[in-house]
Amino acid sequence: EAGVTQFPSHSVIEKGQTVTLRCDPISGHDNLYWYRRVMGKEIKFLLHFVKESKQDESGMPNNRFLAERTGGTYSTLKVQPAELEDSGVYFCASSRGLQETQYFGPGTRLLVL
Amino acid sequence: GIQVEQSPPDLILQEGANSTLRCNFSDSVNNLQWFHQNPWGQLINLFYIPSGTKQNGRLSATTVATERYSLLYISSSQTTDSGVYFCAVLETSGSRLTFGEGTQLTVNP
């Protein structure tokens, strides 16, 4: 069984540009989560999808961040326009059930210059 | 929201030594996971352990849910064990994992 995959693995962009991150969850996992670790701090929750619906997006920092999960399969996280403080590692995770183990992808390292 | 505290924040060991990492949490949880973030930034699942004890090779973990803490034991440490170890908990009423700040482990040859 393939794990959670994320693309790209690294992205370097300039302030003001747009970046789109992609996450493919484990097949059959209805729950998909986005988290991020910025500036070496703790990993923080961004949002949670159940299938194609946003269940909880209370962790999204501001309206420059837009997440979608069309069709309930893969998800994208767009940052537009990117700011310096958005630099960090963005993780995606998926789980079969709501309170079950969350499996994390390898992350996307984002650097905004 | 729930608070998660990990200790120690930093730990330096010689290869072959044993260590214990601790995770305290402030409220009842439905799930607790331990992760290892390797030098490449990847988060590796170590244990799903809301209660009890589990072992996997040189690693073992114990969660005492009634006292709101979990311990991760690393025996005969190797240089490849280096990285950040995170504890994360899932509150009884939620779906998000709340992470501690991690323990930075360095194992020297």
mmCIF file of C-alpha atoms in Angstrom:
data_model
loop_
_atom_site.group_PDB
_atom_site.id
_atom_site.type_symbol
_atom_site.label_atom_id
_atom_site.label_comp_id
_atom_site.label_asym_id
_atom_site.label_seq_id
_atom_site.Cartn_x
_atom_site.Cartn_y
_atom_site.Cartn_z
ATOM 1 C CA GLU A 1 0.000 0.000 0.000
ATOM 2 C CA ALA A 2 1.462 3.352 -1.038
ATOM 3 C CA GLY A 3 1.872 5.957 1.670
ATOM 4 C CA VAL A 4 0.923 9.609 1.643
ATOM 5 C CA THR A 5 2.762 11.429 -1.118
ATOM 6 C CA GLN A 6 3.431 15.125 -1.485
ATOM 7 C CA PHE A 7 4.650 17.247 -4.355
ATOM 8 C CA PRO A 8 6.935 19.086 -4.704
ATOM 9 C CA SER A 9 9.468 18.012 -2.119
ATOM 10 C CA HIS A 10 11.042 21.470 -2.163
ATOM 11 C CA SER A 11 9.965 24.862 -3.436
ATOM 12 C CA VAL A 12 11.876 28.122 -3.433
ATOM 13 C CA ILE A 13 9.884 31.200 -4.441
ATOM 14 C CA GLU A 14 10.074 34.937 -4.057
ATOM 15 C CA LYS A 15 7.826 36.950 -1.809
ATOM 16 C CA GLY A 16 4.608 37.782 -3.601
ATOM 17 C CA GLN A 17 4.603 34.715 -5.826
ATOM 18 C CA THR A 18 2.107 31.874 -5.732
ATOM 19 C CA VAL A 19 2.856 28.269 -4.794
ATOM 20 C CA THR A 20 0.591 25.240 -4.927
ATOM 21 C CA LEU A 21 1.342 22.145 -2.881
ATOM 22 C CA ARG A 22 -0.232 18.803 -3.621
ATOM 23 C CA CYS A 23 -1.031 15.852 -1.381
ATOM 24 C CA ASP A 24 -2.183 12.383 -2.356
ATOM 25 C CA PRO A 25 -3.541 10.486 0.663
ATOM 26 C CA ILE A 26 -3.470 6.763 1.226
ATOM 27 C CA SER A 27 -6.112 5.125 -0.940
ATOM 28 C CA GLY A 28 -9.367 4.683 0.945
ATOM 29 C CA HIS A 29 -8.597 7.323 3.566
ATOM 30 C CA ASP A 30 -11.481 9.766 3.756
ATOM 31 C CA ASN A 31 -9.729 12.059 6.235
ATOM 32 C CA LEU A 32 -7.000 14.375 4.983
ATOM 33 C CA TYR A 33 -5.145 16.898 7.095
ATOM 34 C CA TRP A 34 -2.662 19.694 6.466
ATOM 35 C CA TYR A 35 -0.099 20.732 9.078
ATOM 36 C CA ARG A 36 2.989 22.925 8.972
ATOM 37 C CA ARG A 37 6.153 23.527 10.912
ATOM 38 C CA VAL A 38 7.525 27.039 10.580
ATOM 39 C CA MET A 39 10.802 28.474 11.870
ATOM 40 C CA GLY A 40 11.682 25.296 13.797
ATOM 41 C CA LYS A 41 8.641 25.626 16.025
ATOM 42 C CA GLU A 42 6.095 22.960 16.805
ATOM 43 C CA ILE A 43 4.005 21.366 14.091
ATOM 44 C CA LYS A 44 0.614 23.050 13.869
ATOM 45 C CA PHE A 45 -2.687 21.970 12.389
ATOM 46 C CA LEU A 46 -4.024 23.882 9.397
ATOM 47 C CA LEU A 47 -7.184 22.094 8.276
ATOM 48 C CA HIS A 48 -9.052 18.822 7.942
ATOM 49 C CA PHE A 49 -11.073 17.400 5.056
ATOM 50 C CA VAL A 50 -13.574 14.587 5.262
ATOM 51 C CA LYS A 51 -13.827 13.460 1.668
ATOM 52 C CA GLU A 52 -14.280 16.710 -0.260
ATOM 53 C CA SER A 53 -15.721 18.730 2.626
ATOM 54 C CA LYS A 54 -13.747 21.019 4.919
ATOM 55 C CA GLN A 55 -14.450 19.701 8.398
ATOM 56 C CA ASP A 56 -12.235 22.113 10.314
ATOM 57 C CA GLU A 57 -10.213 24.966 8.851
ATOM 58 C CA SER A 58 -9.669 26.872 12.072
ATOM 59 C CA GLY A 59 -5.898 26.498 11.812
ATOM 60 C CA MET A 60 -5.562 28.329 8.502
ATOM 61 C CA PRO A 61 -3.491 31.433 9.291
ATOM 62 C CA ASN A 62 -5.159 33.889 6.899
ATOM 63 C CA ASN A 63 -6.955 34.215 3.589
ATOM 64 C CA ARG A 64 -3.754 33.906 1.592
ATOM 65 C CA PHE A 65 -4.083 30.153 2.104
ATOM 66 C CA LEU A 66 -6.631 28.163 0.090
ATOM 67 C CA ALA A 67 -7.088 24.411 0.330
ATOM 68 C CA GLU A 68 -9.177 22.239 -1.932
ATOM 69 C CA ARG A 69 -9.982 18.570 -2.259
ATOM 70 C CA THR A 70 -12.072 18.215 -5.363
ATOM 71 C CA GLY A 71 -13.598 14.762 -5.745
ATOM 72 C CA GLY A 72 -12.408 13.736 -2.327
ATOM 73 C CA THR A 73 -9.109 12.340 -3.559
ATOM 74 C CA TYR A 74 -5.969 14.483 -3.686
ATOM 75 C CA SER A 75 -5.752 17.902 -2.089
ATOM 76 C CA THR A 76 -3.991 21.130 -2.980
ATOM 77 C CA LEU A 77 -2.866 23.944 -0.732
ATOM 78 C CA LYS A 78 -2.265 27.258 -2.462
ATOM 79 C CA VAL A 79 -0.429 30.171 -0.920
ATOM 80 C CA GLN A 80 -1.083 33.435 -2.732
ATOM 81 C CA PRO A 81 0.750 35.757 -2.341
ATOM 82 C CA ALA A 82 3.510 34.087 -0.362
ATOM 83 C CA GLU A 83 5.161 35.974 2.496
ATOM 84 C CA LEU A 84 8.511 35.385 4.202
ATOM 85 C CA GLU A 85 6.844 33.969 7.327
ATOM 86 C CA ASP A 86 5.234 31.212 5.245
ATOM 87 C CA SER A 87 8.593 29.449 4.972
ATOM 88 C CA GLY A 88 8.614 26.055 6.629
ATOM 89 C CA VAL A 89 7.683 22.445 6.078
ATOM 90 C CA TYR A 90 4.113 21.639 5.060
ATOM 91 C CA PHE A 91 2.908 18.173 5.948
ATOM 92 C CA CYS A 92 -0.113 16.304 4.747
ATOM 93 C CA ALA A 93 -1.604 13.376 6.647
ATOM 94 C CA SER A 94 -4.462 10.985 6.124
ATOM 95 C CA SER A 95 -6.463 8.573 8.232
ATOM 96 C CA ARG A 96 -9.172 6.043 7.551
ATOM 97 C CA GLY A 97 -11.362 6.958 10.483
ATOM 98 C CA LEU A 98 -11.788 10.146 12.418
ATOM 99 C CA GLN A 99 -9.871 9.117 15.531
ATOM 100 C CA GLU A 100 -7.493 6.645 13.948
ATOM 101 C CA THR A 101 -3.770 6.834 13.286
ATOM 102 C CA GLN A 102 -2.772 9.711 11.049
ATOM 103 C CA TYR A 103 -0.093 8.824 8.511
ATOM 104 C CA PHE A 104 2.110 11.660 7.390
ATOM 105 C CA GLY A 105 3.651 12.389 4.038
ATOM 106 C CA PRO A 106 7.295 13.392 3.602
ATOM 107 C CA GLY A 107 6.437 17.096 3.595
ATOM 108 C CA THR A 108 7.118 19.979 1.244
ATOM 109 C CA ARG A 109 9.901 22.361 2.254
ATOM 110 C CA LEU A 110 8.861 25.872 1.273
ATOM 111 C CA LEU A 111 11.327 28.718 1.278
ATOM 112 C CA VAL A 112 10.074 32.217 0.540
ATOM 113 C CA LEU A 113 12.844 34.715 -0.256
ATOM 114 C CA GLY B 1 -6.977 23.770 23.925
ATOM 115 C CA ILE B 2 -4.895 20.880 25.116
ATOM 116 C CA GLN B 3 -1.275 21.526 26.069
ATOM 117 C CA VAL B 4 1.526 19.099 25.195
ATOM 118 C CA GLU B 5 4.936 19.412 26.810
ATOM 119 C CA GLN B 6 7.968 17.366 25.891
ATOM 120 C CA SER B 7 11.182 16.946 27.816
ATOM 121 C CA PRO B 8 14.048 17.272 27.544
ATOM 122 C CA PRO B 9 14.142 19.780 24.673
ATOM 123 C CA ASP B 10 17.627 18.645 23.691
ATOM 124 C CA LEU B 11 19.529 15.432 24.340
ATOM 125 C CA ILE B 12 23.044 14.432 23.310
ATOM 126 C CA LEU B 13 24.092 10.803 23.631
ATOM 127 C CA GLN B 14 27.007 8.584 22.772
ATOM 128 C CA GLU B 15 26.234 5.684 20.511
ATOM 129 C CA GLY B 16 25.063 2.713 22.550
ATOM 130 C CA ALA B 17 23.482 4.719 25.347
ATOM 131 C CA ASN B 18 19.845 4.451 26.420
ATOM 132 C CA SER B 19 17.419 7.344 26.769
ATOM 133 C CA THR B 20 13.911 8.208 27.888
ATOM 134 C CA LEU B 21 11.835 10.977 26.346
ATOM 135 C CA ARG B 22 8.749 12.261 28.110
ATOM 136 C CA CYS B 23 5.460 13.742 26.895
ATOM 137 C CA ASN B 24 2.959 15.327 29.290
ATOM 138 C CA PHE B 25 -0.505 16.393 28.195
ATOM 139 C CA SER B 26 -3.087 18.490 29.966
ATOM 140 C CA ASP B 27 -6.354 16.697 29.213
ATOM 141 C CA SER B 28 -7.880 13.354 28.285
ATOM 142 C CA VAL B 29 -6.943 12.093 24.842
ATOM 143 C CA ASN B 30 -8.243 9.499 22.418
ATOM 144 C CA ASN B 31 -4.984 9.014 20.611
ATOM 145 C CA LEU B 32 -1.291 9.594 21.160
ATOM 146 C CA GLN B 33 1.338 9.192 18.486
ATOM 147 C CA TRP B 34 5.137 9.359 18.604
ATOM 148 C CA PHE B 35 7.007 10.493 15.506
ATOM 149 C CA HIS B 36 10.632 10.755 14.467
ATOM 150 C CA GLN B 37 11.535 13.590 12.126
ATOM 151 C CA ASN B 38 14.688 12.498 10.371
ATOM 152 C CA PRO B 39 17.388 14.866 9.091
ATOM 153 C CA TRP B 40 15.609 15.008 5.728
ATOM 154 C CA GLY B 41 12.511 16.423 7.417
ATOM 155 C CA GLN B 42 10.329 13.348 6.998
ATOM 156 C CA LEU B 43 7.920 12.461 9.810
ATOM 157 C CA ILE B 44 8.067 8.772 10.561
ATOM 158 C CA ASN B 45 5.300 7.135 12.601
ATOM 159 C CA LEU B 46 6.803 5.297 15.557
ATOM 160 C CA PHE B 47 3.850 4.394 17.740
ATOM 161 C CA TYR B 48 0.120 4.812 18.008
ATOM 162 C CA ILE B 49 -0.296 4.393 21.740
ATOM 163 C CA PRO B 50 -3.297 5.936 23.527
ATOM 164 C CA SER B 51 -2.603 3.649 26.486
ATOM 165 C CA GLY B 52 -0.425 0.739 27.529
ATOM 166 C CA THR B 53 3.000 -0.338 26.322
ATOM 167 C CA LYS B 54 4.296 -1.227 22.867
ATOM 168 C CA GLN B 55 7.692 -2.295 21.618
ATOM 169 C CA ASN B 56 9.277 -2.164 18.200
ATOM 170 C CA GLY B 57 12.878 -3.289 18.084
ATOM 171 C CA ARG B 58 15.057 -0.954 20.137
ATOM 172 C CA LEU B 59 12.160 1.424 20.723
ATOM 173 C CA SER B 60 9.329 1.099 23.179
ATOM 174 C CA ALA B 61 6.632 3.420 24.438
ATOM 175 C CA THR B 62 4.360 3.550 27.435
ATOM 176 C CA THR B 63 1.324 5.774 27.905
ATOM 177 C CA VAL B 64 -0.355 6.173 31.280
ATOM 178 C CA ALA B 65 -3.537 7.891 30.202
ATOM 179 C CA THR B 66 -4.905 8.364 33.731
ATOM 180 C CA GLU B 67 -1.771 10.319 34.682
ATOM 181 C CA ARG B 68 -1.565 12.094 31.316
ATOM 182 C CA TYR B 69 1.936 11.211 30.212
ATOM 183 C CA SER B 70 3.773 9.029 27.766
ATOM 184 C CA LEU B 71 7.376 7.849 27.643
ATOM 185 C CA LEU B 72 9.481 6.844 24.665
ATOM 186 C CA TYR B 73 12.453 4.600 25.387
ATOM 187 C CA ILE B 74 15.372 4.281 23.010
ATOM 188 C CA SER B 75 17.867 1.557 23.827
ATOM 189 C CA SER B 76 21.346 1.055 22.390
ATOM 190 C CA SER B 77 21.068 4.293 20.448
ATOM 191 C CA GLN B 78 22.583 4.602 16.974
ATOM 192 C CA THR B 79 23.617 7.663 14.969
ATOM 193 C CA THR B 80 20.630 7.086 12.708
ATOM 194 C CA ASP B 81 18.349 7.736 15.693
ATOM 195 C CA SER B 82 19.320 11.409 15.540
ATOM 196 C CA GLY B 83 16.578 13.893 14.741
ATOM 197 C CA VAL B 84 13.551 15.404 16.424
ATOM 198 C CA TYR B 85 11.075 13.237 18.288
ATOM 199 C CA PHE B 86 7.523 14.549 18.463
ATOM 200 C CA CYS B 87 4.638 13.514 20.616
ATOM 201 C CA ALA B 88 1.155 14.382 19.341
ATOM 202 C CA VAL B 89 -2.237 13.899 20.945
ATOM 203 C CA LEU B 90 -5.784 13.805 19.675
ATOM 204 C CA GLU B 91 -8.357 15.315 22.005
ATOM 205 C CA THR B 92 -11.487 13.326 22.788
ATOM 206 C CA SER B 93 -13.672 15.848 20.999
ATOM 207 C CA GLY B 94 -11.534 16.738 18.016
ATOM 208 C CA SER B 95 -9.838 15.505 14.898
ATOM 209 C CA ARG B 96 -6.611 17.505 14.922
ATOM 210 C CA LEU B 97 -3.331 16.340 16.387
ATOM 211 C CA THR B 98 -1.698 18.753 18.825
ATOM 212 C CA PHE B 99 2.064 18.420 18.805
ATOM 213 C CA GLY B 100 4.639 19.076 21.462
ATOM 214 C CA GLU B 101 7.692 21.133 20.611
ATOM 215 C CA GLY B 102 9.809 18.051 20.215
ATOM 216 C CA THR B 103 13.023 16.636 21.636
ATOM 217 C CA GLN B 104 16.116 17.181 19.508
ATOM 218 C CA LEU B 105 18.221 14.028 19.845
ATOM 219 C CA THR B 106 21.836 13.886 18.711
ATOM 220 C CA VAL B 107 23.649 10.568 18.856
ATOM 221 C CA ASN B 108 27.400 10.880 18.438
ATOM 222 C CA PRO B 109 29.577 8.017 17.174
#
